[in-house]
Coordinates of C-alpha atoms in Angstrom, one line a residue:
X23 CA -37.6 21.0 -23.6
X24 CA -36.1 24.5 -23.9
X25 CA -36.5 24.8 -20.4
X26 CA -34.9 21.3 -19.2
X27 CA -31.8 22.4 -21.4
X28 CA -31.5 25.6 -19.4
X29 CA -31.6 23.9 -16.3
X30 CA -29.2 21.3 -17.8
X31 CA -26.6 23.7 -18.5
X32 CA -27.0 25.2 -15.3
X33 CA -26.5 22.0 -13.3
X34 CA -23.5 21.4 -15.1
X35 CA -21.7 24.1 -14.2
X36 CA -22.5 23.4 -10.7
X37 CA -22.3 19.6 -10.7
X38 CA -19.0 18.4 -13.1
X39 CA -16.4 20.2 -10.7
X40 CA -17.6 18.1 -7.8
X41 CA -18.3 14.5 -10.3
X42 CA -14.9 14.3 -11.5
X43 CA -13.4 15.4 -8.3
X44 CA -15.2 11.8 -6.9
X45 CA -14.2 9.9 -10.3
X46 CA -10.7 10.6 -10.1
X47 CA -10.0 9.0 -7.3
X48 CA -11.8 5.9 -7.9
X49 CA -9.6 5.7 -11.6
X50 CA -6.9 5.7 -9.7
X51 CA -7.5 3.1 -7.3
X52 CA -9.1 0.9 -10.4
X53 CA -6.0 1.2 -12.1
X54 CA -3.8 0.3 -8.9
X55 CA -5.6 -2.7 -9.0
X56 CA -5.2 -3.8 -12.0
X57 CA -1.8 -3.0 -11.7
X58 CA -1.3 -6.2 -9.2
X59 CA -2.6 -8.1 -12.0
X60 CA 0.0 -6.5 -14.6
X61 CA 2.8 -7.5 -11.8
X62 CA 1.5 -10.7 -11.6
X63 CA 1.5 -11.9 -15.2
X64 CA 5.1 -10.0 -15.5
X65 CA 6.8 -11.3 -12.7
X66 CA 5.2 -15.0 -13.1
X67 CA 6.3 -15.1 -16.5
X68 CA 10.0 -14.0 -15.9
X69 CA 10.1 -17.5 -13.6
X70 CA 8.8 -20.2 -16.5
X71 CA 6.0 -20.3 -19.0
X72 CA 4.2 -22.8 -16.7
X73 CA 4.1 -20.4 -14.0
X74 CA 2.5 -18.1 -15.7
X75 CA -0.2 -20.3 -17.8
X76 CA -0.5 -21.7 -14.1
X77 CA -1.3 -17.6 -12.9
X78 CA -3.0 -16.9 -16.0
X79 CA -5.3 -20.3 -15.7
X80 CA -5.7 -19.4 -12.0
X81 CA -6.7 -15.7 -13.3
X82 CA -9.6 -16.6 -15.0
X83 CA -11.1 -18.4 -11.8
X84 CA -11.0 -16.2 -9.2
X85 CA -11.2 -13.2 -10.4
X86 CA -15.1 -13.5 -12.3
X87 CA -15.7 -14.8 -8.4
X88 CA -13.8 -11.3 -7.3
X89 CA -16.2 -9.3 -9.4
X90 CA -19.0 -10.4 -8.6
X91 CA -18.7 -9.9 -5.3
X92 CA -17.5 -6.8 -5.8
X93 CA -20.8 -5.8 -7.6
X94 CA -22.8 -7.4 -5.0
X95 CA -21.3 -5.1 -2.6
X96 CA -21.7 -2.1 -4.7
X97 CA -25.7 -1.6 -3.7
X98 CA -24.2 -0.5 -0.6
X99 CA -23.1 2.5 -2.3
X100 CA -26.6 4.0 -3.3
X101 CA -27.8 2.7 -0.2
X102 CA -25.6 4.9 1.7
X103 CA -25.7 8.1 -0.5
X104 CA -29.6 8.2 -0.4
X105 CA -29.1 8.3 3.4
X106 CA -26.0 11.1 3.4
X107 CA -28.3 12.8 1.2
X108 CA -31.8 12.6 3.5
X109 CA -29.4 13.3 6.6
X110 CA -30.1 10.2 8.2
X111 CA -26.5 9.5 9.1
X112 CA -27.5 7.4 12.3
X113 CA -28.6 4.3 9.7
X114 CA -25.6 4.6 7.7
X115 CA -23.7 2.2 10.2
X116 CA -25.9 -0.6 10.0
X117 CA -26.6 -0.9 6.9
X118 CA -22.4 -1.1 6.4
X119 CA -22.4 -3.9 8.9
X120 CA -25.1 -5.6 7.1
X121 CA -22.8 -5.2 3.8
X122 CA -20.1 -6.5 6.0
X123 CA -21.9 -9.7 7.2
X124 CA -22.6 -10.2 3.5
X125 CA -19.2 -9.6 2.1
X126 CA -17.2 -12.0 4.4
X127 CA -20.1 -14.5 3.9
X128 CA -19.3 -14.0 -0.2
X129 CA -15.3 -14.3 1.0
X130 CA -15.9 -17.2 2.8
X131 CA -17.6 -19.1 0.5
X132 CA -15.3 -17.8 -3.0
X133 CA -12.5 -19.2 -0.8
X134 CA -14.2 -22.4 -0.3
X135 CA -14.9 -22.8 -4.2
X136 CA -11.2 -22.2 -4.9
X137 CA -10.1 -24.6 -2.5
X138 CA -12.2 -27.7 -3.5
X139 CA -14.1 -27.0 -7.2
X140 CA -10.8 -26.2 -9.2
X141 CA -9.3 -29.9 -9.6
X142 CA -12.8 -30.9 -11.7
X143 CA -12.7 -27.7 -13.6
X144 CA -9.3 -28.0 -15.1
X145 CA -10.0 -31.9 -15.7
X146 CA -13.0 -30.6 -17.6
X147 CA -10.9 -27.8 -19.6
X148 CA -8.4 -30.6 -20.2
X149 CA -5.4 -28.4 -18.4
X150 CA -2.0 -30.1 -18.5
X151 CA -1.3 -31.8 -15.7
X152 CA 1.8 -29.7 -14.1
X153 CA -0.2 -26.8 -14.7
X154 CA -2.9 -27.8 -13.2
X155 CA -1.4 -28.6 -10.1
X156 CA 0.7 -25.1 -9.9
X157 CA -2.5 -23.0 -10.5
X158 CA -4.1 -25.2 -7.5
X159 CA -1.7 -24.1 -5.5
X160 CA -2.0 -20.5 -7.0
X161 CA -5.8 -20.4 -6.4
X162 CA -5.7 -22.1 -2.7
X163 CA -3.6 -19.2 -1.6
X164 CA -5.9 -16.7 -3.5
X165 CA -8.4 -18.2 -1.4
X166 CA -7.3 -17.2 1.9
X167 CA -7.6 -13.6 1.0
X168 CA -10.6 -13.3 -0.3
X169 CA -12.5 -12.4 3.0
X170 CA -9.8 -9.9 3.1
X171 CA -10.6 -8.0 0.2
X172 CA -14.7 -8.5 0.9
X173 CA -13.9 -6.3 4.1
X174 CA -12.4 -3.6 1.7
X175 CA -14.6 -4.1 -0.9
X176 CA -17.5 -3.4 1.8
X177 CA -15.8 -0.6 3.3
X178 CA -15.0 0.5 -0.1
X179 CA -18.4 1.4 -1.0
X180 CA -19.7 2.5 2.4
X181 CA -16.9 5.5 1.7
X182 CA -17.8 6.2 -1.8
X183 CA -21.4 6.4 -0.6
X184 CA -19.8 9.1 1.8
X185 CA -18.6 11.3 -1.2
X186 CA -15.1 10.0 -0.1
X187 CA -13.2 8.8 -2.5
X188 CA -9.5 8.7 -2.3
X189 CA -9.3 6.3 0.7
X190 CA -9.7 3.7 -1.7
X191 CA -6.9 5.2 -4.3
X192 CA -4.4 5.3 -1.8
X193 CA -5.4 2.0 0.1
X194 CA -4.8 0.3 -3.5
X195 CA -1.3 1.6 -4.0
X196 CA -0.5 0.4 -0.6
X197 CA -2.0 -3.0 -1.6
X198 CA 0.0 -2.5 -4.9
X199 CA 3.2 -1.6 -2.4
X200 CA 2.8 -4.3 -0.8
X201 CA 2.6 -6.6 -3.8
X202 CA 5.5 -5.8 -5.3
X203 CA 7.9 -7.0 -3.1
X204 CA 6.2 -9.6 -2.0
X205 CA 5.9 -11.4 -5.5
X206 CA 9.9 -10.8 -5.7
X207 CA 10.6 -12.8 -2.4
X208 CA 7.9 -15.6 -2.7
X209 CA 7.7 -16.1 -6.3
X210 CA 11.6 -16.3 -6.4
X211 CA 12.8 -16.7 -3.3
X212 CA 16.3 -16.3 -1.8
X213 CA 17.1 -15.2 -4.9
X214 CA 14.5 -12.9 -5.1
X215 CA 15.4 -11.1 -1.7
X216 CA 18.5 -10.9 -2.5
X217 CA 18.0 -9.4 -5.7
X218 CA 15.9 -7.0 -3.7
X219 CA 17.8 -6.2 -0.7
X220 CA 21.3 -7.0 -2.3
X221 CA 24.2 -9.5 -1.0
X222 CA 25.0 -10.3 3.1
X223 CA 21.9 -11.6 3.5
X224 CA 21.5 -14.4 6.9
X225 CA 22.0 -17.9 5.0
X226 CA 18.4 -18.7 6.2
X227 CA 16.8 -16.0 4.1
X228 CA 19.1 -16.4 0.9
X229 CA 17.8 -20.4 1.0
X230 CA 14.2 -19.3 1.0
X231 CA 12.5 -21.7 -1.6
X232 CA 10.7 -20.3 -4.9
X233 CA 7.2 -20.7 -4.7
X234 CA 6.5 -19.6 -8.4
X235 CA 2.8 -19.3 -9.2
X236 CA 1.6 -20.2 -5.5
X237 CA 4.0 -17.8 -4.0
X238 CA 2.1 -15.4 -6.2
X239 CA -1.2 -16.5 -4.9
X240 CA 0.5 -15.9 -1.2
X241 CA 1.7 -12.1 -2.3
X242 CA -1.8 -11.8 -3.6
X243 CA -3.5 -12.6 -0.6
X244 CA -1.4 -10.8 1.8
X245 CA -2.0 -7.5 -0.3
X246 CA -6.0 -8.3 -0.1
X247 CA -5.8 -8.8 3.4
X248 CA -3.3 -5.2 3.8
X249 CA -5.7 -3.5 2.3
X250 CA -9.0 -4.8 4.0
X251 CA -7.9 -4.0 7.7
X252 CA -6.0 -0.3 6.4
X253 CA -9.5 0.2 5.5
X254 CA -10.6 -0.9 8.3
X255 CA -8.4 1.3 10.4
X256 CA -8.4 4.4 7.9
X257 CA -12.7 4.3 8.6
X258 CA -12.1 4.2 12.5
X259 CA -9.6 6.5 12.9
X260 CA -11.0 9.3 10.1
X261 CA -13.0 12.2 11.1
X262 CA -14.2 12.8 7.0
X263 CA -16.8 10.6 7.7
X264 CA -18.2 13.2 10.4
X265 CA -20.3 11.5 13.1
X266 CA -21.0 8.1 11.4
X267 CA -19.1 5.9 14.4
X268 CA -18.9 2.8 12.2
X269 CA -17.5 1.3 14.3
X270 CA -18.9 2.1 18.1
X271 CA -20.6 -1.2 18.5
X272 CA -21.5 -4.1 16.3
X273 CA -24.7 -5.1 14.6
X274 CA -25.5 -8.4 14.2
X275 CA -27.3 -9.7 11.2
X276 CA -30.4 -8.4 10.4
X277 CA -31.9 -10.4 7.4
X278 CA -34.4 -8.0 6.6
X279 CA -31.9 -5.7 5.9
X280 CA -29.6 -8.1 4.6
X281 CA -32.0 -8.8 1.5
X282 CA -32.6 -5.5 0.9
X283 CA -29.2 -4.9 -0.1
X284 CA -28.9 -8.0 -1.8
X285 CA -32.0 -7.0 -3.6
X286 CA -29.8 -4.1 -4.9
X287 CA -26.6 -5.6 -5.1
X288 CA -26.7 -9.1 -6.5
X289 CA -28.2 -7.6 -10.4
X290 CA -24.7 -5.1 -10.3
X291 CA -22.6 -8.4 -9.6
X292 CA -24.1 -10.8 -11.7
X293 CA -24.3 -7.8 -14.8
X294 CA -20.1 -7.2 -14.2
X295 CA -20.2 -11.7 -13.9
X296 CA -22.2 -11.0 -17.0
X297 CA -19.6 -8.6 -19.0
X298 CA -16.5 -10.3 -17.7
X299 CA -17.9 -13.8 -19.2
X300 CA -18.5 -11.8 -22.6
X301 CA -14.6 -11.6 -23.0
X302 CA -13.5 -14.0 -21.6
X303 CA -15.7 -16.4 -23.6
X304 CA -14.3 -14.2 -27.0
X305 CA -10.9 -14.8 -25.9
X306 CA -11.5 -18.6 -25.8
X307 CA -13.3 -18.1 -29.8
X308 CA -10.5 -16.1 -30.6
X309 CA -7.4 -18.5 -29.7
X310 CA -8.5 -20.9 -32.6
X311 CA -7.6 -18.1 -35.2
X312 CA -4.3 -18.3 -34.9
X313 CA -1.2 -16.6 -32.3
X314 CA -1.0 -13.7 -34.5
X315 CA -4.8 -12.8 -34.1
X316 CA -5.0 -13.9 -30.3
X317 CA -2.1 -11.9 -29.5
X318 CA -3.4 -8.8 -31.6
X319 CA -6.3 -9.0 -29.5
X320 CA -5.0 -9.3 -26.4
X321 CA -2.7 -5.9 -27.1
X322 CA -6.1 -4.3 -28.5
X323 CA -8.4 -5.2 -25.6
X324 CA -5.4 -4.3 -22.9
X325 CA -4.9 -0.8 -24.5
X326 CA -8.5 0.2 -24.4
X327 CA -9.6 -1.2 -20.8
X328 CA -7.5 1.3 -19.5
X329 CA -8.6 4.0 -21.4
X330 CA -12.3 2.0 -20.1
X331 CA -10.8 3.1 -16.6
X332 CA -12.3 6.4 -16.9
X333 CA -15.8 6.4 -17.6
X334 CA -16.2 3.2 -15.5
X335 CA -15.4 5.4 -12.8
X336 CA -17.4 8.4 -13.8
X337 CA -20.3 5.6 -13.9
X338 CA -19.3 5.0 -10.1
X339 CA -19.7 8.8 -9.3
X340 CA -22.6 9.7 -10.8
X341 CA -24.2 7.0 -8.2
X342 CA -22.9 8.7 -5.4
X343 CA -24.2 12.0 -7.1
X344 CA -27.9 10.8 -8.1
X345 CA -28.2 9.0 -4.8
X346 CA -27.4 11.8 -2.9
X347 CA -29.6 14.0 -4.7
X348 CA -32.1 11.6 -4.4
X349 CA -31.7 11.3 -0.8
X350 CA -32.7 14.8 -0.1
X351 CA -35.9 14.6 -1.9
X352 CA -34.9 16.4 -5.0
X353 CA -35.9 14.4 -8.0
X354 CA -36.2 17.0 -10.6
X355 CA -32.1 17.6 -9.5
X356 CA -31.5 14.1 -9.3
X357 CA -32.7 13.7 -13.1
X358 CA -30.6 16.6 -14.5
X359 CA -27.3 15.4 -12.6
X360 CA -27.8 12.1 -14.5
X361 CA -28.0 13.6 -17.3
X362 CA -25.1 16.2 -17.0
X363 CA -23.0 12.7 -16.3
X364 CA -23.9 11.4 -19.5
X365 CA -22.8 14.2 -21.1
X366 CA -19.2 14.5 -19.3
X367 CA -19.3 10.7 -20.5
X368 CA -20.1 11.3 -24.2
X369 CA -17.0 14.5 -24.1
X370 CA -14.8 11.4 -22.0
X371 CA -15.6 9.0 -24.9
X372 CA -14.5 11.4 -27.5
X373 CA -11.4 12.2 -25.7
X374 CA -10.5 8.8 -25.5
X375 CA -11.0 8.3 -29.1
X376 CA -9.0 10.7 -30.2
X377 CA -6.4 9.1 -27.7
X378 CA -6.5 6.4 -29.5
X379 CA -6.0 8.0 -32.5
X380 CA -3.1 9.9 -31.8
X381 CA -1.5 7.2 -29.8
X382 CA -2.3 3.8 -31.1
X383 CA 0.9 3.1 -33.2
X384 CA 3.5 3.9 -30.9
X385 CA 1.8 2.4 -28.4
X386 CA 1.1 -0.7 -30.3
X387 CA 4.8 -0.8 -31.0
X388 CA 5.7 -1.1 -26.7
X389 CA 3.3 -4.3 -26.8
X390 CA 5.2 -5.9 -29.7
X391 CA 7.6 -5.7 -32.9
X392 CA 5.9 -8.4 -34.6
X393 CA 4.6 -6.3 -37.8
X394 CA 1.7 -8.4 -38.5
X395 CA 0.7 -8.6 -34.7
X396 CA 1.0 -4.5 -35.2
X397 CA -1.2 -4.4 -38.1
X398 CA -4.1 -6.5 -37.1
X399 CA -3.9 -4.4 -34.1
X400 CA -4.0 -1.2 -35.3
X401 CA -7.4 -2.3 -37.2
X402 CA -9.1 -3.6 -34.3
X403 CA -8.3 -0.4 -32.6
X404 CA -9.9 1.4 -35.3
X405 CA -13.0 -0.9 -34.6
X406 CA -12.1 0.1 -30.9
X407 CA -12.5 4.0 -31.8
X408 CA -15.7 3.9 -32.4
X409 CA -17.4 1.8 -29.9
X410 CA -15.9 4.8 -27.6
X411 CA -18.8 6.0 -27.4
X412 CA -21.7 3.2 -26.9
X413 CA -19.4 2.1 -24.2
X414 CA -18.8 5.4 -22.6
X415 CA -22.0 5.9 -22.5
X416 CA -23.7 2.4 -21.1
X417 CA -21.9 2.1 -18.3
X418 CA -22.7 6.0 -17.1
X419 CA -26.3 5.1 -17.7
X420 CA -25.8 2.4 -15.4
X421 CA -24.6 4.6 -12.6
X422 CA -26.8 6.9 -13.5
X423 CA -29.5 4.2 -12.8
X424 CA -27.9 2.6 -9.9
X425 CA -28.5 5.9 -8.2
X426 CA -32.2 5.4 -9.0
X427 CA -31.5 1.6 -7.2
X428 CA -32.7 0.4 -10.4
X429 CA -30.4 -2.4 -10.8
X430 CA -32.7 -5.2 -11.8
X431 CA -33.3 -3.9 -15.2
X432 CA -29.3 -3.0 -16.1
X433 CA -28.8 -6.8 -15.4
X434 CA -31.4 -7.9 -18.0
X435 CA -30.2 -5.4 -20.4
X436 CA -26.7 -6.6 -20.2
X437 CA -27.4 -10.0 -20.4
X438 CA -29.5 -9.4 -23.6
X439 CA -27.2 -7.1 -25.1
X440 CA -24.2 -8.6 -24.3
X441 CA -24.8 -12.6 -24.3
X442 CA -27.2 -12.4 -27.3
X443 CA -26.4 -9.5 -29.2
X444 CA -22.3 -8.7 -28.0
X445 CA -21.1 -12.6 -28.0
X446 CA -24.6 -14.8 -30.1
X447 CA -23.9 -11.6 -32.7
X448 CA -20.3 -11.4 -32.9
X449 CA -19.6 -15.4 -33.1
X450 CA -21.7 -15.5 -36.4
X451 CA -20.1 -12.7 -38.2
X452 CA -16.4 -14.2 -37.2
X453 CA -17.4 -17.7 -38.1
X454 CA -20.5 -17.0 -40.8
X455 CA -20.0 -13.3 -41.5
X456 CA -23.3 -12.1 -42.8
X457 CA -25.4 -14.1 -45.2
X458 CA -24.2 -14.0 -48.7
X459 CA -23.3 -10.3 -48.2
X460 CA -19.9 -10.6 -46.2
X461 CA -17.4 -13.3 -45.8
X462 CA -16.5 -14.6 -42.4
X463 CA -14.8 -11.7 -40.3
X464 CA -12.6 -13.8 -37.8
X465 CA -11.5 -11.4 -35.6
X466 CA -13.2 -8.5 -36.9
X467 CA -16.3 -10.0 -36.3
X468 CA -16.3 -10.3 -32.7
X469 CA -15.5 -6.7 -32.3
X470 CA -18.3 -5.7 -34.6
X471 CA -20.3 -8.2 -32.3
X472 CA -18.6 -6.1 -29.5
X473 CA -19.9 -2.5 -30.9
X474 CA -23.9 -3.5 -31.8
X475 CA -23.8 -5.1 -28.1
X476 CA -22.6 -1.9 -26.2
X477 CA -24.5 -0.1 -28.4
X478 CA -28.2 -1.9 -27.8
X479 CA -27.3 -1.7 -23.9
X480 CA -26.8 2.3 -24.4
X481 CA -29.9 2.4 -26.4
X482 CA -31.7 0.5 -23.8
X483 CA -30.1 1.6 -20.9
X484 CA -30.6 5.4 -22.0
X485 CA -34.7 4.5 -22.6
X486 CA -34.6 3.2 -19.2
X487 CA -33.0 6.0 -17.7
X488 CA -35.4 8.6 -19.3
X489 CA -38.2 7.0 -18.1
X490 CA -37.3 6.3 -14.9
X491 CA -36.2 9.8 -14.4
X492 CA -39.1 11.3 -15.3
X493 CA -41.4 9.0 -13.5
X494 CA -39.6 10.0 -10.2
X495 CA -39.8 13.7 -10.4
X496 CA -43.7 13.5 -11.7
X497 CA -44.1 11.2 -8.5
X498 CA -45.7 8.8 -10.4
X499 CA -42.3 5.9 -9.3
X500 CA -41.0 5.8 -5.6
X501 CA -37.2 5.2 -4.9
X502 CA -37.4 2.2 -2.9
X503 CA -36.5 3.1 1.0
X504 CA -33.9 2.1 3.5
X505 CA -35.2 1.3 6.8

């Protein structure tokens, strides 16, 4: 033991520099991204309320669908860095055309679902009419770029694989750049435009029609599809990725290949499908406690997922890392760069604590000046302080573990801690509470529900982890190989 801790702190002087220098990056882009989403509801909602229950309807829809490919197209990135790492650059393009063929196959078919299963959905979730018919709309332009953002998705993860990360940060604020303006002319028209570009505007411009919520699906598909082919053209035209030539000739698909990666992939997208259901299926418990609670929650769980930015993407880089080590056949390495990472995780998750601490009321008060609102808040953000940590900590692991291409085993840990123990727990101590011991905790008791879930996944996750670890540098477990 005394020995692995020497080693440990040796590896971290070595190793953090070059982790956060790949999870910066990839914060950045995640939060370009979800800045889109931000312009969305903000630019909807200065149009009518209907738009934006219309967007925020529409929201809920495609975006699980986004995610999910999105983790599907994440085993790529081990996949890749496992290769970088045993120098067999010369396999690297294929398998990212294989992730290619898989990702516009995903796009195609997310687009498909958007354009014909909605109608029965919002029938089902007895959506008011108008509504539904503007969120239709919404989602049927969605659709169409949704191959677009499979392509940068794809190429997304082959360059993260590459230990190349800021393509996708500055691809996503020209996506962001892009969306922008684009909301202002289709969600509002001639108006809009001229609002932008000022008066003496051709007449043909100024009587441009407002699209409202589907000229926001239109802005959101055109920035999808911006910043699939500046990927695209970035990956060609780059000489960081040495002498990969991605793009030299095509492959065509190869299903062998094809379920390998979905072997690897599919458990990441259906554990994010997993995680992203867990709130959104709180949020529906929630809304029957009242506007004061909902909103309260809303300003609690928008403050802290992007604090949440950070150590999702350190989870991100410490795949890259582990796989690369992995990749050149160095598993006693590979075990103490995990590790390292979960400690730069647990120091990120006290940092963001205290964050909160220091922050939470003033921040609180740009959300709202509704006192109540404020001080149910400010509680849940107390709650919010100390699942820091658990969460901080399980999705590291799962990079961690991802770097092992042990993805199987994260998706059965999230779905038990999260559907059983995160939502099953929380629902009884909100409605229930806790035999005769505590009185139903509304609110409070989802996030309590919240904390013992992200908790058991880090507890399991962590177990996991160790094992597996140590199992590959004893040589008693084989990473799985990449033909």
């Amino acid at each position: 033991m005394a020995r692995f801790i020497t080693d440990l702190f040796e590896v971290s002087r070595r190793d953090t520099g070059p982790l956060i220098r790949l999870a910066l990056p990839i914060c950045g882009a995640q939060l370009a991204q979800a800045g889109m989403s931000v312009v969305d509801v903000m630019m909807t909602g200065r149009l009518s309320a209907t738009d934006l229950a219309a967007v925020s309807v529409g929201s809920s829809l495609w975006m699980p669908l986004m995610l999910f490919m999105t983790g599907t197209l994440m085993g790529l990135t081990p996949v890749v860095a496992h290769l970088l790492g045993a120098q067999r650059r010369a396999d690297i393009r294929i398998q990212v055309h294989q992730a290619l063929w898989i990702g516009l196959a995903l796009g195609i078919l997310s687009a498909v679902l958007l354009w014909t299963a909605v109608m029965p959905i919002f029938a089902a979730m007895d959506v008011p009419d108008e509504v539904a018919q503007r969120s239709a709309g919404y989602l049927a332009a969605v659709g169409f770029g949704m191959p677009g953002v499979a392509i940068f998705q794809s190429l997304r993860a082959f360059s993260d694989g590459m230990n190349h990360t800021r393509p996708a940060l500055w691809i996503s604020l020209i996506g962001l750049a892009v969306n922008i303006p684009s909301n202002y002319v289709l969600i509002y028209g001639g108006e809009g435009l001229t609002a932008l570009l000022g008066d003496g505007l051709p007449a043909p411009l100024q009587a441009l029609p407002a699209l409202g919520a589907m000229g926001c699906g239109i802005a959101t598909a055109l920035s999808m599809w911006v910043m699939g082919l500046s990927m695209a053209a970035y990956t060609r035209r780059s000489r960081a990725y040495g002498d990969v030539e991605l793009w030299r000739e095509p492959s065509p698909p190869r299903w062998r290949l094809i379920g390998e990666l979905l072997h690897i992939g599919v458990p990441i997208g259906v554990a994010i499908f997993v995680e992203v259901t867990l709130f959104t299926l709180i949020a529906l418990f929630v809304a029957s406690l009242g506007e004061v609670t909902v909103a309260a929650h809303q300003v609690a769980l928008n403050y802290t997922g992007l604090l949440f930015m950070l150590p999702l993407s350190l989870g991100m880089a410490l795949t890259v890392r582990v796989g690369n080590t992995l990749g050149q056949a160095r598993p006693d390495l590979a075990r103490l760069v995990a590790w390292n990472g979960i400690l730069i995780a647990l120091v990120v998750a006290l940092l963001n604590s205290l964050i909160l601490w220091l922050t939470a009321v003033p921040v609180i008060e740009l959300y709202t000046h509704d006192t109540a609102v404020q001080q149910l808040t400010l509680s849940l953000i107390g709650l919010a302080m100390i699942y820091q940590v658990s969460d901080s900590l399980q999705v590291s692991l799962a990079g961690a573990l991802r770097g092992y291409k042990d993805t199987r085993v994260i998706m059965l840990i999230t779905m038990l801690a999260y559907w059983l123990v995160g939502l099953g727990g929380g629902h009884w101590l909100g409605v229930y509470g806790l035999f005769d011991a505590v009185a139903p905790m509304g609110v409070h008791g989802y996030w309590t529900g919240l904390i013992a879930g992200l908790t058991v996944a880090a507890i399991l996750l962590g177990e996991r982890l160790r094992r597996r670890s140590k199992a590959v540098a004893r040589g008693d477990e084989a990473i799985p190989d990449t033909d």
